Amino acid sequence: MAQVPQTFFDALAVRTWCGLALETLGRAREEIDAINVYPVADGDTGTNLYLTVESAVAAVEAVFAGHAAGSGPEGPTLADAARAMAHGALIGARGNSGTILAQLLRGMAQVLADDDPAHADGQGLRLALRQAADSARRAVAHPVEGTVLTVASAAADAADGARGDCGTVARAAYDGARAALAATPGQLPVLERAGVVDAGGRGLVAVLGALVETFTGERAREVAGSAGTGPSRDPHTRVEPAAGPVPVDGVLDECADGAAAVPGQEGPAFEVIYLLEAEDRAVERLRERLDALGDSLVVVGGDGLWNVHVHVDDAGAAVEAGIEAGRPHRIRITHFGAGDVHTTGAERPPRERAQRAVVAVVPGEGLAGLYNEAGATTVLARPGEPPASGELVQAVRRAHAREVVLLPNDADLRHTAAAAAEQVRTEGIRVALIPTRSAVQGIAALAVHEPDRRFDEDVVSMTSAAGATRYAEVTVAERQSWTMAGICQAGDVLGLIDGDVAVIGSDVAETAETVLDRMLSAGGEMVTLVLGDDVPDAVAGHLEGRVREGYLAVDTVVYRGGRQGALLLIGVE
């Protein structure tokens, strides 16, 4: 990370700010989680904000790495870094507070990237903070005061009155945000009753504190989560989520910080969240339709990519509305238990931890459903979007068990999974990492999982089953390259066995058959086929027929994996 302080808001300052914000949220995460009481006391606002910024950091670092790998001496511009920050936050936003933070960062990027300046001064930072606050407020269908939106507006107001360099403006914004945060309990009764400030606003103050440190080199004063009024509350006591919400698509998110809620009244049954590729005009119609379907509506983004959040009774109708507007993906649907949607902020008794759980990374929605049916907690890894360690940590916490078996299902995720396992072990959770390199190895491990066995015995059995499963995938080459099987051209169909290219072909079915024959030549009793969205059922029928005719003692099972990156995954046990 670049050294602080930074003089101007340039690409290096964006990088520094993102890194410092991640560190600051990391220190404050547990406290922010603990004070999360509005509108649902599910205790994960700090974690969701952390994951959102972690995604922004990854995007910015990728831009710097790309320029470093180039031949020119020039690094990324301010516009490059600011746009990467905003895009990374948008696609990685977790929970509604994270989604609103993504819109705040997008608003800043719109100003910082305007006309592609080399850097921005104090005036530019003032304009960026104003655009951030205004765009975030517009993104929420029915804003409520006393939330992160109030804190953002106060920061922009304070910055407007500051004159000087970026450090002066950043400190004014931070001080204004701190004062607004302290006043949130007087604006929301649920906060006053709990004796805490707004959790989303507390997170924003932490991010603005990192901005101060970026331009001054001085760490901002810590902010307490207690409101100083109302009943006392241990800032390290986590508010556990009720047992009612059930994760769908591998994600269980918080509800809408900053969106309207009526305390004490029962609200819609489902929370629906998805990314949407759509034109601006279609999104305006979508806002109207979703606002009529439910409440807590927040739509952020732009330039063809949006993040949609709403509470509804008819989850299918909310998804269908997105389909009519464009292409929704990364769909998450959470069912709320009675009284969970519009809570009064009353404390809930802690949920009893399960004895054992399995947490698995899966490459497609179809496999996520399969793993969930088998009782696993899943994390969806989409092509080009591998989960970060913080996301795996969150999944382990969501599993809420004393013992956890972690299946990364990707060789490239082994170190990420190991870092996540190390972190949750410090929280008293016993974790065993099984180094599965493919989702089909994870299926084999899950098939022999027996939670009633001793933990060590269960882990040994699952590890043995995964290790005895050879894995392959059929995919399409994106560019010309050298492989173990020779030179491939862009568009060639590749068959990879145990991670290495073994077959280069032009037809999916023929290439898959060759791969399957090579794998079964060494023996096997069970073939698992996982088809991606772009592969017709006829391919599976062809391969099943090949196994029946050529390998009489071998059984075949077929699953639909969804958008999983590879055309086909193959496992042989």
CSV table of C-alpha atoms in Angstrom, one decimal, residues 102-500:
chain,number,residue,atom,x,y,z
A,102,ALA,CA,-21.3,1.0,-3.0
A,103,GLN,CA,-23.6,3.8,-4.2
A,104,LEU,CA,-21.7,6.3,-2.1
A,105,LEU,CA,-18.4,5.2,-3.7
A,106,ARG,CA,-20.0,5.3,-7.1
A,107,GLY,CA,-21.2,8.9,-6.5
A,108,MET,CA,-17.7,9.9,-5.6
A,109,ALA,CA,-16.2,8.1,-8.6
A,110,GLN,CA,-18.6,10.0,-10.9
A,111,VAL,CA,-16.9,13.3,-9.8
A,112,LEU,CA,-13.4,12.1,-9.4
A,113,ALA,CA,-13.4,10.5,-12.9
A,114,ASP,CA,-15.1,13.5,-14.6
A,115,ASP,CA,-13.0,14.6,-17.6
A,116,ASP,CA,-10.3,12.2,-16.4
A,117,PRO,CA,-8.3,14.6,-14.2
A,118,ALA,CA,-4.8,13.7,-13.0
A,119,HIS,CA,-5.8,14.4,-9.5
A,120,ALA,CA,-8.5,16.2,-7.4
A,121,ASP,CA,-8.0,18.9,-4.8
A,122,GLY,CA,-10.1,19.9,-1.8
A,123,GLN,CA,-12.8,21.4,-4.1
A,124,GLY,CA,-13.0,18.1,-6.0
A,125,LEU,CA,-13.4,16.1,-2.8
A,126,ARG,CA,-16.2,18.4,-1.6
A,127,LEU,CA,-18.1,17.9,-4.9
A,128,ALA,CA,-17.4,14.1,-4.7
A,129,LEU,CA,-18.8,13.9,-1.1
A,130,ARG,CA,-21.9,15.9,-2.1
A,131,GLN,CA,-22.6,13.7,-5.2
A,132,ALA,CA,-22.1,10.6,-3.0
A,133,ALA,CA,-24.7,11.6,-0.4
A,134,ASP,CA,-27.2,12.8,-3.0
A,135,SER,CA,-26.9,9.7,-5.2
A,136,ALA,CA,-27.2,7.3,-2.3
A,137,ARG,CA,-30.4,9.1,-1.0
A,138,ARG,CA,-31.9,8.9,-4.5
A,139,ALA,CA,-31.2,5.1,-4.6
A,140,VAL,CA,-33.4,4.5,-1.6
A,141,ALA,CA,-37.1,4.5,-2.4
A,142,HIS,CA,-38.3,5.8,0.9
A,143,PRO,CA,-35.4,7.2,3.0
A,144,VAL,CA,-35.5,7.3,6.8
A,145,GLU,CA,-33.6,9.7,8.9
A,146,GLY,CA,-31.3,8.4,11.6
A,147,THR,CA,-29.6,6.0,9.2
A,148,VAL,CA,-26.4,5.9,7.1
A,149,LEU,CA,-28.1,8.3,4.7
A,150,THR,CA,-28.4,10.9,7.4
A,151,VAL,CA,-24.7,10.5,8.3
A,152,ALA,CA,-23.7,10.7,4.6
A,153,SER,CA,-25.6,14.0,4.1
A,154,ALA,CA,-24.1,15.5,7.3
A,155,ALA,CA,-20.6,14.6,6.0
A,156,ALA,CA,-21.3,16.3,2.7
A,157,ASP,CA,-22.8,19.4,4.4
A,158,ALA,CA,-19.8,19.8,6.7
A,159,ALA,CA,-17.4,19.3,3.7
A,160,ASP,CA,-19.3,22.1,1.8
A,161,GLY,CA,-18.3,24.6,4.5
A,162,ALA,CA,-14.6,23.6,4.6
A,163,ARG,CA,-12.0,25.5,2.6
A,164,GLY,CA,-8.5,24.1,2.1
A,165,ASP,CA,-6.8,20.9,0.9
A,166,CYS,CA,-8.1,17.4,0.9
A,167,GLY,CA,-7.0,16.8,4.4
A,168,THR,CA,-9.0,19.8,5.7
A,169,VAL,CA,-12.1,18.7,3.8
A,170,ALA,CA,-11.9,15.1,4.8
A,171,ARG,CA,-11.6,16.0,8.5
A,172,ALA,CA,-14.6,18.4,8.3
A,173,ALA,CA,-16.6,15.6,6.6
A,174,TYR,CA,-15.5,13.1,9.3
A,175,ASP,CA,-16.4,15.5,12.2
A,176,GLY,CA,-19.8,16.2,10.6
A,177,ALA,CA,-20.5,12.5,10.2
A,178,ARG,CA,-19.5,11.8,13.9
A,179,ALA,CA,-21.9,14.5,15.1
A,180,ALA,CA,-24.7,13.1,13.0
A,181,LEU,CA,-24.1,9.6,14.1
A,182,ALA,CA,-24.3,10.6,17.7
A,183,ALA,CA,-27.7,12.1,17.0
A,184,THR,CA,-29.2,9.0,15.3
A,185,PRO,CA,-30.8,7.6,18.5
A,186,GLY,CA,-32.9,10.7,18.7
A,187,GLN,CA,-34.2,10.1,15.2
A,188,LEU,CA,-35.0,6.4,15.5
A,189,PRO,CA,-36.7,5.1,18.6
A,190,VAL,CA,-35.4,1.6,18.1
A,191,LEU,CA,-31.8,2.9,18.4
A,192,GLU,CA,-32.7,4.9,21.5
A,193,ARG,CA,-34.3,1.8,23.2
A,194,ALA,CA,-31.2,-0.3,22.5
A,195,GLY,CA,-28.8,2.4,23.6
A,196,VAL,CA,-26.8,2.3,20.3
A,197,VAL,CA,-26.2,4.5,17.3
A,198,ASP,CA,-27.0,3.4,13.7
A,199,ALA,CA,-24.7,0.5,12.6
A,200,GLY,CA,-24.5,1.5,9.0
A,201,GLY,CA,-23.7,5.1,9.9
A,202,ARG,CA,-21.1,3.8,12.3
A,203,GLY,CA,-19.5,2.0,9.4
A,204,LEU,CA,-19.5,5.1,7.2
A,205,VAL,CA,-17.8,7.1,9.9
A,206,ALA,CA,-15.1,4.4,10.0
A,207,VAL,CA,-14.6,4.7,6.2
A,208,LEU,CA,-14.4,8.5,6.5
A,209,GLY,CA,-11.9,8.1,9.3
A,210,ALA,CA,-9.7,6.2,6.8
A,211,LEU,CA,-10.1,9.1,4.4
A,212,VAL,CA,-8.7,11.5,7.0
A,213,GLU,CA,-5.8,9.2,7.6
A,214,THR,CA,-5.1,9.0,3.9
A,215,PHE,CA,-4.6,12.7,3.6
A,216,THR,CA,-3.2,13.6,7.1
A,217,GLY,CA,-1.3,10.4,8.1
A,218,GLU,CA,-3.2,10.6,11.4
A,219,ARG,CA,-5.6,7.9,12.6
A,220,ALA,CA,-9.0,9.4,13.3
A,221,ARG,CA,-10.5,9.2,16.8
A,222,GLU,CA,-12.3,6.0,17.6
A,223,VAL,CA,-16.1,6.2,17.7
A,224,ALA,CA,-18.1,4.2,20.2
A,225,GLY,CA,-21.2,2.3,19.2
A,226,SER,CA,-23.1,3.2,22.4
A,227,ALA,CA,-25.4,6.1,22.1
A,228,GLY,CA,-24.8,7.2,25.7
A,229,THR,CA,-28.5,7.0,26.4
A,230,GLY,CA,-31.0,4.2,27.0
A,231,PRO,CA,-30.1,0.8,28.4
A,232,SER,CA,-26.4,-0.1,28.6
A,233,ARG,CA,-25.1,-2.6,26.1
A,234,ASP,CA,-21.9,-4.6,25.9
A,235,PRO,CA,-20.3,-3.5,22.6
A,236,HIS,CA,-18.8,-7.0,22.2
A,237,THR,CA,-22.1,-8.8,22.6
A,238,ARG,CA,-23.2,-10.0,19.2
A,239,VAL,CA,-26.9,-9.9,18.4
A,240,GLU,CA,-27.6,-13.3,17.0
A,241,PRO,CA,-29.9,-13.7,14.0
A,242,ALA,CA,-33.2,-15.5,14.6
A,243,ALA,CA,-33.5,-19.1,13.4
A,244,GLY,CA,-36.1,-18.1,10.8
A,245,PRO,CA,-34.1,-16.8,7.8
A,246,VAL,CA,-32.9,-19.5,5.5
A,247,PRO,CA,-30.1,-18.7,3.1
A,248,VAL,CA,-30.8,-19.2,-0.6
A,249,ASP,CA,-28.0,-19.1,-3.3
A,250,GLY,CA,-25.5,-19.5,-0.5
A,251,VAL,CA,-26.0,-16.0,1.0
A,252,LEU,CA,-27.9,-14.6,4.0
A,253,ASP,CA,-27.7,-10.8,4.1
A,254,GLU,CA,-28.8,-8.1,6.5
A,255,CYS,CA,-31.9,-6.0,5.6
A,256,ALA,CA,-32.2,-2.4,4.6
A,257,ASP,CA,-30.2,0.1,6.6
A,258,GLY,CA,-31.7,3.4,5.5
A,259,ALA,CA,-34.9,2.0,3.9
A,260,ALA,CA,-38.3,2.8,5.4
A,261,ALA,CA,-39.6,0.4,8.0
A,262,VAL,CA,-42.6,0.6,10.4
A,263,PRO,CA,-41.4,-0.6,13.8
A,264,GLY,CA,-43.8,-3.1,15.4
A,265,GLN,CA,-45.6,-4.0,12.2
A,266,GLU,CA,-45.3,-7.3,10.4
A,267,GLY,CA,-43.7,-6.8,7.0
A,268,PRO,CA,-43.2,-8.9,3.8
A,269,ALA,CA,-42.0,-12.4,4.1
A,270,PHE,CA,-39.0,-12.3,1.7
A,271,GLU,CA,-35.9,-10.3,1.0
A,272,VAL,CA,-34.9,-10.4,-2.6
A,273,ILE,CA,-31.5,-9.2,-3.9
A,274,TYR,CA,-29.9,-9.5,-7.3
A,275,LEU,CA,-27.5,-7.8,-9.7
A,276,LEU,CA,-29.2,-6.6,-12.8
A,277,GLU,CA,-27.9,-5.8,-16.3
A,278,ALA,CA,-30.4,-3.4,-17.7
A,279,GLU,CA,-30.9,0.0,-19.4
A,280,ASP,CA,-31.7,3.1,-17.3
A,281,ARG,CA,-35.2,3.4,-18.7
A,282,ALA,CA,-36.0,-0.2,-17.8
A,283,VAL,CA,-34.7,0.3,-14.3
A,284,GLU,CA,-37.1,3.3,-13.8
A,285,ARG,CA,-40.0,1.1,-14.6
A,286,LEU,CA,-38.6,-1.6,-12.4
A,287,ARG,CA,-38.4,0.8,-9.4
A,288,GLU,CA,-42.1,1.6,-9.8
A,289,ARG,CA,-43.1,-2.1,-10.1
A,290,LEU,CA,-41.0,-3.2,-7.1
A,291,ASP,CA,-42.2,-0.3,-5.0
A,292,ALA,CA,-45.8,-1.5,-5.6
A,293,LEU,CA,-44.9,-5.1,-4.7
A,294,GLY,CA,-43.2,-4.4,-1.4
A,295,ASP,CA,-41.0,-2.1,0.7
A,296,SER,CA,-37.4,-1.4,1.7
A,297,LEU,CA,-36.6,-0.8,-1.9
A,298,VAL,CA,-33.0,0.2,-2.8
A,299,VAL,CA,-31.7,0.2,-6.4
A,300,VAL,CA,-28.0,1.3,-6.8
A,301,GLY,CA,-25.6,1.4,-9.8
A,302,GLY,CA,-25.8,2.6,-13.3
A,303,ASP,CA,-24.1,2.3,-16.7
A,304,GLY,CA,-26.0,-0.9,-17.3
A,305,LEU,CA,-25.2,-2.7,-14.0
A,306,TRP,CA,-27.5,-2.4,-10.9
A,307,ASN,CA,-27.9,-3.9,-7.5
A,308,VAL,CA,-31.5,-4.4,-6.5
A,309,HIS,CA,-32.9,-5.0,-3.0
A,310,VAL,CA,-36.5,-5.2,-1.9
A,311,HIS,CA,-38.8,-6.9,0.7
A,312,VAL,CA,-41.8,-8.6,-0.8
A,313,ASP,CA,-44.4,-11.3,-0.1
A,314,ASP,CA,-44.1,-12.6,-3.7
A,315,ALA,CA,-40.4,-13.3,-4.3
A,316,GLY,CA,-41.1,-14.8,-7.7
A,317,ALA,CA,-42.8,-11.6,-8.9
A,318,ALA,CA,-39.8,-9.6,-7.8
A,319,VAL,CA,-37.4,-11.8,-9.8
A,320,GLU,CA,-39.8,-11.8,-12.8
A,321,ALA,CA,-39.8,-8.0,-12.7
A,322,GLY,CA,-36.0,-8.1,-13.0
A,323,ILE,CA,-36.2,-10.5,-15.9
A,324,GLU,CA,-38.6,-8.1,-17.7
A,325,ALA,CA,-36.2,-5.2,-17.1
A,326,GLY,CA,-33.0,-7.0,-18.1
A,327,ARG,CA,-30.8,-9.9,-17.0
A,328,PRO,CA,-30.8,-10.6,-13.2
A,329,HIS,CA,-28.1,-12.8,-11.7
A,330,ARG,CA,-26.5,-13.5,-8.3
A,331,ILE,CA,-30.1,-13.8,-7.1
A,332,ARG,CA,-30.5,-14.1,-3.3
A,333,ILE,CA,-33.8,-14.8,-1.6
A,334,THR,CA,-34.1,-14.8,2.2
A,335,HIS,CA,-37.3,-16.0,3.9
A,336,PHE,CA,-37.9,-14.1,7.2
A,337,GLY,CA,-39.4,-15.7,10.3
A,338,ALA,CA,-42.4,-14.1,11.9
A,339,GLY,CA,-41.6,-10.7,13.2
A,340,ASP,CA,-38.1,-10.6,11.7
A,341,VAL,CA,-38.7,-8.1,8.9
A,342,HIS,CA,-39.7,-5.0,10.8
A,343,THR,CA,-38.4,-5.6,14.2
A,344,THR,CA,-38.8,-3.4,17.2
A,345,GLY,CA,-35.1,-4.0,18.1
A,346,ALA,CA,-35.9,-6.2,21.1
A,347,GLU,CA,-33.2,-8.6,22.0
A,348,ARG,CA,-33.6,-12.2,20.8
A,349,PRO,CA,-32.4,-15.3,22.7
A,350,PRO,CA,-29.2,-16.7,21.1
A,351,ARG,CA,-29.6,-19.6,18.7
A,352,GLU,CA,-28.2,-22.9,19.9
A,353,ARG,CA,-25.2,-23.8,17.8
A,354,ALA,CA,-25.3,-27.0,15.7
A,355,GLN,CA,-22.6,-29.5,16.5
A,356,ARG,CA,-21.3,-29.8,12.9
A,357,ALA,CA,-21.7,-28.2,9.6
A,358,VAL,CA,-20.3,-28.3,6.1
A,359,VAL,CA,-19.4,-25.1,4.3
A,360,ALA,CA,-18.7,-25.4,0.5
A,361,VAL,CA,-17.7,-23.1,-2.3
A,362,VAL,CA,-19.7,-24.0,-5.4
A,363,PRO,CA,-19.4,-22.7,-9.0
A,364,GLY,CA,-23.1,-22.5,-10.1
A,365,GLU,CA,-26.6,-22.0,-8.8
A,366,GLY,CA,-27.6,-25.6,-9.7
A,367,LEU,CA,-24.8,-27.0,-7.5
A,368,ALA,CA,-25.6,-24.5,-4.8
A,369,GLY,CA,-29.1,-26.0,-4.6
A,370,LEU,CA,-27.7,-29.5,-4.6
A,371,TYR,CA,-25.3,-28.8,-1.8
A,372,ASN,CA,-28.0,-26.9,0.2
A,373,GLU,CA,-30.3,-29.9,-0.1
A,374,ALA,CA,-27.5,-32.0,1.4
A,375,GLY,CA,-27.4,-29.6,4.4
A,376,ALA,CA,-24.3,-27.6,3.4
A,377,THR,CA,-23.9,-23.9,3.7
A,378,THR,CA,-22.7,-22.6,0.3
A,379,VAL,CA,-20.7,-19.7,-1.1
A,380,LEU,CA,-21.3,-19.1,-4.8
A,381,ALA,CA,-18.2,-18.6,-6.9
A,382,ARG,CA,-19.0,-17.1,-10.3
A,383,PRO,CA,-16.6,-17.1,-13.2
A,384,GLY,CA,-14.0,-14.4,-12.6
A,385,GLU,CA,-15.4,-13.7,-9.1
A,386,PRO,CA,-13.7,-16.0,-6.6
A,387,PRO,CA,-14.9,-15.5,-3.0
A,388,ALA,CA,-12.6,-13.6,-0.6
A,389,SER,CA,-11.5,-15.1,2.7
A,390,GLY,CA,-13.9,-12.7,4.5
A,391,GLU,CA,-16.8,-14.2,2.6
A,392,LEU,CA,-15.8,-17.7,3.7
A,393,VAL,CA,-15.5,-16.5,7.3
A,394,GLN,CA,-19.0,-15.1,7.0
A,395,ALA,CA,-20.3,-18.4,5.7
A,396,VAL,CA,-18.7,-20.3,8.5
A,397,ARG,CA,-20.3,-18.0,11.0
A,398,ARG,CA,-23.6,-18.3,9.2
A,399,ALA,CA,-23.4,-22.1,9.6
A,400,HIS,CA,-23.5,-21.5,13.4
A,401,ALA,CA,-21.8,-24.7,14.4
A,402,ARG,CA,-19.1,-25.8,16.8
A,403,GLU,CA,-17.4,-27.9,14.2
A,404,VAL,CA,-17.1,-27.0,10.5
A,405,VAL,CA,-15.8,-28.9,7.5
A,406,LEU,CA,-14.7,-26.5,4.8
A,407,LEU,CA,-14.7,-27.6,1.1
A,408,PRO,CA,-13.0,-24.9,-1.2
A,409,ASN,CA,-13.7,-27.1,-4.4
A,410,ASP,CA,-11.0,-25.2,-6.3
A,411,ALA,CA,-7.2,-25.6,-6.1
A,412,ASP,CA,-6.8,-21.8,-6.4
A,413,LEU,CA,-8.9,-21.2,-3.3
A,414,ARG,CA,-6.9,-23.4,-1.0
A,415,HIS,CA,-4.9,-20.5,0.5
A,416,THR,CA,-8.0,-18.3,0.8
A,417,ALA,CA,-9.8,-21.1,2.6
A,418,ALA,CA,-6.8,-21.7,4.9
A,419,ALA,CA,-6.8,-18.0,5.9
A,420,ALA,CA,-10.5,-18.1,6.6
A,421,ALA,CA,-10.1,-21.3,8.7
A,422,GLU,CA,-7.3,-19.8,10.7
A,423,GLN,CA,-9.5,-16.7,11.5
A,424,VAL,CA,-12.5,-18.6,12.6
A,425,ARG,CA,-10.4,-20.9,14.8
A,426,THR,CA,-9.6,-17.8,16.9
A,427,GLU,CA,-13.3,-17.6,17.6
A,428,GLY,CA,-13.4,-21.0,19.1
A,429,ILE,CA,-14.8,-22.9,16.1
A,430,ARG,CA,-13.2,-26.2,15.2
A,431,VAL,CA,-12.5,-26.2,11.4
A,432,ALA,CA,-11.1,-28.9,9.2
A,433,LEU,CA,-10.1,-27.9,5.6
A,434,ILE,CA,-10.4,-30.6,3.0
A,435,PRO,CA,-8.4,-29.6,0.0
A,436,THR,CA,-11.0,-30.4,-2.7
A,437,ARG,CA,-10.0,-29.1,-6.1
A,438,SER,CA,-13.4,-29.5,-7.9
A,439,ALA,CA,-17.0,-29.4,-7.0
A,440,VAL,CA,-17.3,-33.1,-8.0
A,441,GLN,CA,-14.8,-34.0,-5.3
A,442,GLY,CA,-16.9,-32.0,-2.9
A,443,ILE,CA,-20.0,-34.0,-3.9
A,444,ALA,CA,-18.1,-37.2,-3.2
A,445,ALA,CA,-17.0,-35.9,0.2
A,446,LEU,CA,-20.5,-34.7,1.1
A,447,ALA,CA,-22.0,-38.1,0.1
A,448,VAL,CA,-20.1,-39.8,2.9
A,449,HIS,CA,-20.5,-37.1,5.5
A,450,GLU,CA,-22.0,-38.3,8.8
A,451,PRO,CA,-22.5,-35.6,11.4
A,452,ASP,CA,-23.1,-38.2,14.1
A,453,ARG,CA,-19.6,-39.6,13.8
A,454,ARG,CA,-16.6,-38.3,15.7
A,455,PHE,CA,-15.3,-35.2,14.0
A,456,ASP,CA,-11.9,-36.7,13.1
A,457,GLU,CA,-13.4,-39.8,11.7
A,458,ASP,CA,-15.9,-37.8,9.6
A,459,VAL,CA,-13.1,-35.6,8.2
A,460,VAL,CA,-10.9,-38.6,7.4
A,461,SER,CA,-13.8,-40.3,5.5
A,462,MET,CA,-14.7,-37.2,3.6
A,463,THR,CA,-11.0,-36.6,2.7
A,464,SER,CA,-10.6,-40.1,1.5
A,465,ALA,CA,-13.8,-39.9,-0.7
A,466,ALA,CA,-12.6,-36.6,-2.2
A,467,GLY,CA,-9.1,-37.9,-2.9
A,468,ALA,CA,-10.4,-41.0,-4.6
A,469,THR,CA,-12.4,-38.9,-7.1
A,470,ARG,CA,-10.6,-37.9,-10.3
A,471,TYR,CA,-12.0,-34.7,-11.8
A,472,ALA,CA,-12.1,-33.1,-15.2
A,473,GLU,CA,-13.8,-30.2,-17.0
A,474,VAL,CA,-14.6,-29.3,-20.5
A,475,THR,CA,-14.3,-25.7,-21.4
A,476,VAL,CA,-13.6,-23.4,-24.4
A,477,ALA,CA,-10.2,-21.7,-25.0
A,478,GLU,CA,-10.3,-18.0,-24.8
A,479,ARG,CA,-7.1,-17.4,-26.6
A,480,GLN,CA,-4.2,-19.2,-28.4
A,481,SER,CA,-1.8,-20.8,-25.9
A,482,TRP,CA,0.5,-23.7,-25.3
A,483,THR,CA,-0.9,-26.7,-23.4
A,484,MET,CA,0.2,-30.1,-22.3
A,485,ALA,CA,-1.7,-31.5,-25.3
A,486,GLY,CA,-0.3,-29.0,-27.8
A,487,ILE,CA,-1.2,-25.6,-29.1
A,488,CYS,CA,-4.8,-24.6,-28.8
A,489,GLN,CA,-6.6,-21.8,-30.6
A,490,ALA,CA,-9.3,-19.4,-29.3
A,491,GLY,CA,-12.6,-21.3,-29.6
A,492,ASP,CA,-11.2,-24.8,-29.3
A,493,VAL,CA,-12.9,-27.1,-26.9
A,494,LEU,CA,-10.5,-28.2,-24.1
A,495,GLY,CA,-10.7,-31.3,-21.9
A,496,LEU,CA,-8.8,-30.9,-18.6
A,497,ILE,CA,-8.0,-33.9,-16.4
A,498,ASP,CA,-6.9,-33.2,-12.9
A,499,GLY,CA,-6.2,-29.6,-13.9
A,500,ASP,CA,-4.1,-30.2,-17.0
